[in-house]
Amino acid sequence: MSKQIDIFGNETEVTNPPPSGGRRYKRMQELYGITEGKTCKTCKHLCSYTQSRRWYKCGLWIRSASQATDIRLKDTACGKYEEDT
Ligand code: SF4
């Protein structure tokens, strides 16, 4: 273990940040289970956006500007699936 001097002048152990790479958000399918035989493509909660590319978000899930909250049309529908009419 290496040591560092903190902002108060005390010597402390260097602590490493947790390893990165894990998914930050639990997906809807992990939270609510799945709806067999359906995909997000036909769900009324699917939101579509277009600029230089097209991307999709779930209206019931976290909607940030990050691609980490994008969903795919072919994703297996979650337990909150409702048929788009
Ligand atoms: S099936 Fe679930 S995850 Fe997919 S768009 Fe509908 S509510 Fe969102």
mmCIF file with all atom_site columns, C-alpha atoms and ligand atoms in Angstrom:
data_model
loop_
_atom_site.group_PDB
_atom_site.id
_atom_site.type_symbol
_atom_site.label_atom_id
_atom_site.label_alt_id
_atom_site.label_comp_id
_atom_site.label_asym_id
_atom_site.label_entity_id
_atom_site.label_seq_id
_atom_site.pdbx_PDB_ins_code
_atom_site.Cartn_x
_atom_site.Cartn_y
_atom_site.Cartn_z
_atom_site.occupancy
_atom_site.B_iso_or_equiv
_atom_site.pdbx_formal_charge
_atom_site.auth_seq_id
_atom_site.auth_comp_id
_atom_site.auth_asym_id
_atom_site.auth_atom_id
_atom_site.pdbx_PDB_model_num
ATOM   1  C  CA  . MET A 1 1  ? 0.000   0.000   0.000   1.00 0.00 ? 1  MET A CA  1
ATOM   2  C  CA  . SER A 1 2  ? 1.278   3.423   -0.811  1.00 0.00 ? 2  SER A CA  1
ATOM   3  C  CA  . LYS A 1 3  ? 0.732   6.538   1.245   1.00 0.00 ? 3  LYS A CA  1
ATOM   4  C  CA  . GLN A 1 4  ? -0.395  10.021  0.372   1.00 0.00 ? 4  GLN A CA  1
ATOM   5  C  CA  . ILE A 1 5  ? -0.678  13.331  2.204   1.00 0.00 ? 5  ILE A CA  1
ATOM   6  C  CA  . ASP A 1 6  ? -4.276  14.535  2.485   1.00 0.00 ? 6  ASP A CA  1
ATOM   7  C  CA  . ILE A 1 7  ? -5.348  18.189  2.329   1.00 0.00 ? 7  ILE A CA  1
ATOM   8  C  CA  . PHE A 1 8  ? -4.917  18.483  6.118   1.00 0.00 ? 8  PHE A CA  1
ATOM   9  C  CA  . GLY A 1 9  ? -1.314  17.303  6.002   1.00 0.00 ? 9  GLY A CA  1
ATOM   10 C  CA  . ASN A 1 10 ? -2.037  13.832  7.393   1.00 0.00 ? 10 ASN A CA  1
ATOM   11 C  CA  . GLU A 1 11 ? -0.520  10.729  5.875   1.00 0.00 ? 11 GLU A CA  1
ATOM   12 C  CA  . THR A 1 12 ? -3.205  8.324   4.648   1.00 0.00 ? 12 THR A CA  1
ATOM   13 C  CA  . GLU A 1 13 ? -3.401  5.118   2.648   1.00 0.00 ? 13 GLU A CA  1
ATOM   14 C  CA  . VAL A 1 14 ? -4.033  5.522   -1.067  1.00 0.00 ? 14 VAL A CA  1
ATOM   15 C  CA  . THR A 1 15 ? -7.400  4.012   -1.865  1.00 0.00 ? 15 THR A CA  1
ATOM   16 C  CA  . ASN A 1 16 ? -8.126  3.032   -5.425  1.00 0.00 ? 16 ASN A CA  1
ATOM   17 C  CA  . PRO A 1 17 ? -11.501 3.831   -6.968  1.00 0.00 ? 17 PRO A CA  1
ATOM   18 C  CA  . PRO A 1 18 ? -13.806 0.867   -7.608  1.00 0.00 ? 18 PRO A CA  1
ATOM   19 C  CA  . PRO A 1 19 ? -13.199 -0.851  -10.945 1.00 0.00 ? 19 PRO A CA  1
ATOM   20 C  CA  . SER A 1 20 ? -15.174 0.709   -13.773 1.00 0.00 ? 20 SER A CA  1
ATOM   21 C  CA  . GLY A 1 21 ? -17.006 -1.016  -16.565 1.00 0.00 ? 21 GLY A CA  1
ATOM   22 C  CA  . GLY A 1 22 ? -20.116 -2.213  -14.748 1.00 0.00 ? 22 GLY A CA  1
ATOM   23 C  CA  . ARG A 1 23 ? -23.572 -1.029  -15.833 1.00 0.00 ? 23 ARG A CA  1
ATOM   24 C  CA  . ARG A 1 24 ? -24.784 1.831   -13.653 1.00 0.00 ? 24 ARG A CA  1
ATOM   25 C  CA  . TYR A 1 25 ? -28.499 1.372   -14.076 1.00 0.00 ? 25 TYR A CA  1
ATOM   26 C  CA  . LYS A 1 26 ? -30.631 -1.719  -13.703 1.00 0.00 ? 26 LYS A CA  1
ATOM   27 C  CA  . ARG A 1 27 ? -32.557 -2.220  -16.914 1.00 0.00 ? 27 ARG A CA  1
ATOM   28 C  CA  . MET A 1 28 ? -36.344 -2.389  -16.969 1.00 0.00 ? 28 MET A CA  1
ATOM   29 C  CA  . GLN A 1 29 ? -36.182 -6.121  -17.627 1.00 0.00 ? 29 GLN A CA  1
ATOM   30 C  CA  . GLU A 1 30 ? -34.122 -6.593  -14.472 1.00 0.00 ? 30 GLU A CA  1
ATOM   31 C  CA  . LEU A 1 31 ? -36.531 -4.461  -12.432 1.00 0.00 ? 31 LEU A CA  1
ATOM   32 C  CA  . TYR A 1 32 ? -39.876 -5.757  -13.707 1.00 0.00 ? 32 TYR A CA  1
ATOM   33 C  CA  . GLY A 1 33 ? -39.183 -9.062  -15.445 1.00 0.00 ? 33 GLY A CA  1
ATOM   34 C  CA  . ILE A 1 34 ? -40.010 -9.741  -19.083 1.00 0.00 ? 34 ILE A CA  1
ATOM   35 C  CA  . THR A 1 35 ? -43.090 -10.087 -21.274 1.00 0.00 ? 35 THR A CA  1
ATOM   36 C  CA  . GLU A 1 36 ? -42.619 -13.194 -23.409 1.00 0.00 ? 36 GLU A CA  1
ATOM   37 C  CA  . GLY A 1 37 ? -43.011 -12.863 -27.154 1.00 0.00 ? 37 GLY A CA  1
ATOM   38 C  CA  . LYS A 1 38 ? -42.920 -9.061  -27.208 1.00 0.00 ? 38 LYS A CA  1
ATOM   39 C  CA  . THR A 1 39 ? -40.221 -6.497  -27.840 1.00 0.00 ? 39 THR A CA  1
ATOM   40 C  CA  . CYS A 1 40 ? -39.871 -2.824  -27.018 1.00 0.00 ? 40 CYS A CA  1
ATOM   41 C  CA  . LYS A 1 41 ? -40.625 -2.043  -30.667 1.00 0.00 ? 41 LYS A CA  1
ATOM   42 C  CA  . THR A 1 42 ? -44.392 -2.393  -30.179 1.00 0.00 ? 42 THR A CA  1
ATOM   43 C  CA  . CYS A 1 43 ? -44.626 -0.882  -26.687 1.00 0.00 ? 43 CYS A CA  1
ATOM   44 C  CA  . LYS A 1 44 ? -46.449 2.393   -26.183 1.00 0.00 ? 44 LYS A CA  1
ATOM   45 C  CA  . HIS A 1 45 ? -43.707 3.595   -23.817 1.00 0.00 ? 45 HIS A CA  1
ATOM   46 C  CA  . LEU A 1 46 ? -41.069 3.519   -26.564 1.00 0.00 ? 46 LEU A CA  1
ATOM   47 C  CA  . CYS A 1 47 ? -39.756 7.017   -27.366 1.00 0.00 ? 47 CYS A CA  1
ATOM   48 C  CA  . SER A 1 48 ? -37.929 7.680   -30.620 1.00 0.00 ? 48 SER A CA  1
ATOM   49 C  CA  . TYR A 1 49 ? -35.506 10.554  -31.242 1.00 0.00 ? 49 TYR A CA  1
ATOM   50 C  CA  . THR A 1 50 ? -33.737 11.601  -34.427 1.00 0.00 ? 50 THR A CA  1
ATOM   51 C  CA  . GLN A 1 51 ? -30.864 13.970  -35.063 1.00 0.00 ? 51 GLN A CA  1
ATOM   52 C  CA  . SER A 1 52 ? -27.823 12.771  -36.982 1.00 0.00 ? 52 SER A CA  1
ATOM   53 C  CA  . ARG A 1 53 ? -28.839 9.266   -35.918 1.00 0.00 ? 53 ARG A CA  1
ATOM   54 C  CA  . ARG A 1 54 ? -31.957 7.651   -34.478 1.00 0.00 ? 54 ARG A CA  1
ATOM   55 C  CA  . TRP A 1 55 ? -32.091 6.361   -30.934 1.00 0.00 ? 55 TRP A CA  1
ATOM   56 C  CA  . TYR A 1 56 ? -34.698 5.071   -28.538 1.00 0.00 ? 56 TYR A CA  1
ATOM   57 C  CA  . LYS A 1 57 ? -35.513 5.563   -24.869 1.00 0.00 ? 57 LYS A CA  1
ATOM   58 C  CA  . CYS A 1 58 ? -38.090 4.059   -22.573 1.00 0.00 ? 58 CYS A CA  1
ATOM   59 C  CA  . GLY A 1 59 ? -40.666 6.519   -21.271 1.00 0.00 ? 59 GLY A CA  1
ATOM   60 C  CA  . LEU A 1 60 ? -40.816 4.691   -17.953 1.00 0.00 ? 60 LEU A CA  1
ATOM   61 C  CA  . TRP A 1 61 ? -37.069 4.407   -17.440 1.00 0.00 ? 61 TRP A CA  1
ATOM   62 C  CA  . ILE A 1 62 ? -34.181 6.824   -16.865 1.00 0.00 ? 62 ILE A CA  1
ATOM   63 C  CA  . ARG A 1 63 ? -33.914 9.216   -19.804 1.00 0.00 ? 63 ARG A CA  1
ATOM   64 C  CA  . SER A 1 64 ? -30.533 10.921  -19.855 1.00 0.00 ? 64 SER A CA  1
ATOM   65 C  CA  . ALA A 1 65 ? -28.479 12.223  -22.749 1.00 0.00 ? 65 ALA A CA  1
ATOM   66 C  CA  . SER A 1 66 ? -26.202 9.224   -22.274 1.00 0.00 ? 66 SER A CA  1
ATOM   67 C  CA  . GLN A 1 67 ? -26.231 6.220   -24.570 1.00 0.00 ? 67 GLN A CA  1
ATOM   68 C  CA  . ALA A 1 68 ? -26.199 4.150   -21.387 1.00 0.00 ? 68 ALA A CA  1
ATOM   69 C  CA  . THR A 1 69 ? -29.967 4.758   -21.129 1.00 0.00 ? 69 THR A CA  1
ATOM   70 C  CA  . ASP A 1 70 ? -30.749 3.958   -24.768 1.00 0.00 ? 70 ASP A CA  1
ATOM   71 C  CA  . ILE A 1 71 ? -32.880 0.913   -25.483 1.00 0.00 ? 71 ILE A CA  1
ATOM   72 C  CA  . ARG A 1 72 ? -33.109 -1.169  -28.660 1.00 0.00 ? 72 ARG A CA  1
ATOM   73 C  CA  . LEU A 1 73 ? -36.226 -2.050  -30.633 1.00 0.00 ? 73 LEU A CA  1
ATOM   74 C  CA  . LYS A 1 74 ? -35.333 -5.734  -30.441 1.00 0.00 ? 74 LYS A CA  1
ATOM   75 C  CA  . ASP A 1 75 ? -34.963 -5.752  -26.640 1.00 0.00 ? 75 ASP A CA  1
ATOM   76 C  CA  . THR A 1 76 ? -37.257 -8.269  -24.980 1.00 0.00 ? 76 THR A CA  1
ATOM   77 C  CA  . ALA A 1 77 ? -40.190 -6.370  -23.508 1.00 0.00 ? 77 ALA A CA  1
ATOM   78 C  CA  . CYS A 1 78 ? -40.208 -5.810  -19.778 1.00 0.00 ? 78 CYS A CA  1
ATOM   79 C  CA  . GLY A 1 79 ? -43.046 -6.459  -17.344 1.00 0.00 ? 79 GLY A CA  1
ATOM   80 C  CA  . LYS A 1 80 ? -44.390 -2.920  -17.863 1.00 0.00 ? 80 LYS A CA  1
ATOM   81 C  CA  . TYR A 1 81 ? -45.020 -3.578  -21.558 1.00 0.00 ? 81 TYR A CA  1
ATOM   82 C  CA  . GLU A 1 82 ? -48.229 -2.143  -22.984 1.00 0.00 ? 82 GLU A CA  1
ATOM   83 C  CA  . GLU A 1 83 ? -49.221 -2.711  -26.592 1.00 0.00 ? 83 GLU A CA  1
ATOM   84 C  CA  . ASP A 1 84 ? -49.077 0.456   -28.684 1.00 0.00 ? 84 ASP A CA  1
ATOM   85 C  CA  . THR A 1 85 ? -52.491 0.935   -30.298 1.00 0.00 ? 85 THR A CA  1
HETATM 86 S  S1  . SF4 B 2 .  ? -41.273 -2.872  -22.958 1.00 0.00 ? 1  SF4 B S1  1
HETATM 87 FE FE1 . SF4 B 2 .  ? -40.596 -1.991  -21.023 1.00 0.00 ? 1  SF4 B FE1 1
HETATM 88 S  S2  . SF4 B 2 .  ? -38.524 -1.251  -21.441 1.00 0.00 ? 1  SF4 B S2  1
HETATM 89 FE FE2 . SF4 B 2 .  ? -39.509 -1.587  -23.417 1.00 0.00 ? 1  SF4 B FE2 1
HETATM 90 S  S3  . SF4 B 2 .  ? -40.354 0.417   -23.959 1.00 0.00 ? 1  SF4 B S3  1
HETATM 91 FE FE3 . SF4 B 2 .  ? -41.974 -0.755  -22.929 1.00 0.00 ? 1  SF4 B FE3 1
HETATM 92 S  S4  . SF4 B 2 .  ? -41.864 -0.163  -20.780 1.00 0.00 ? 1  SF4 B S4  1
HETATM 93 FE FE4 . SF4 B 2 .  ? -39.951 0.461   -21.750 1.00 0.00 ? 1  SF4 B FE4 1
#
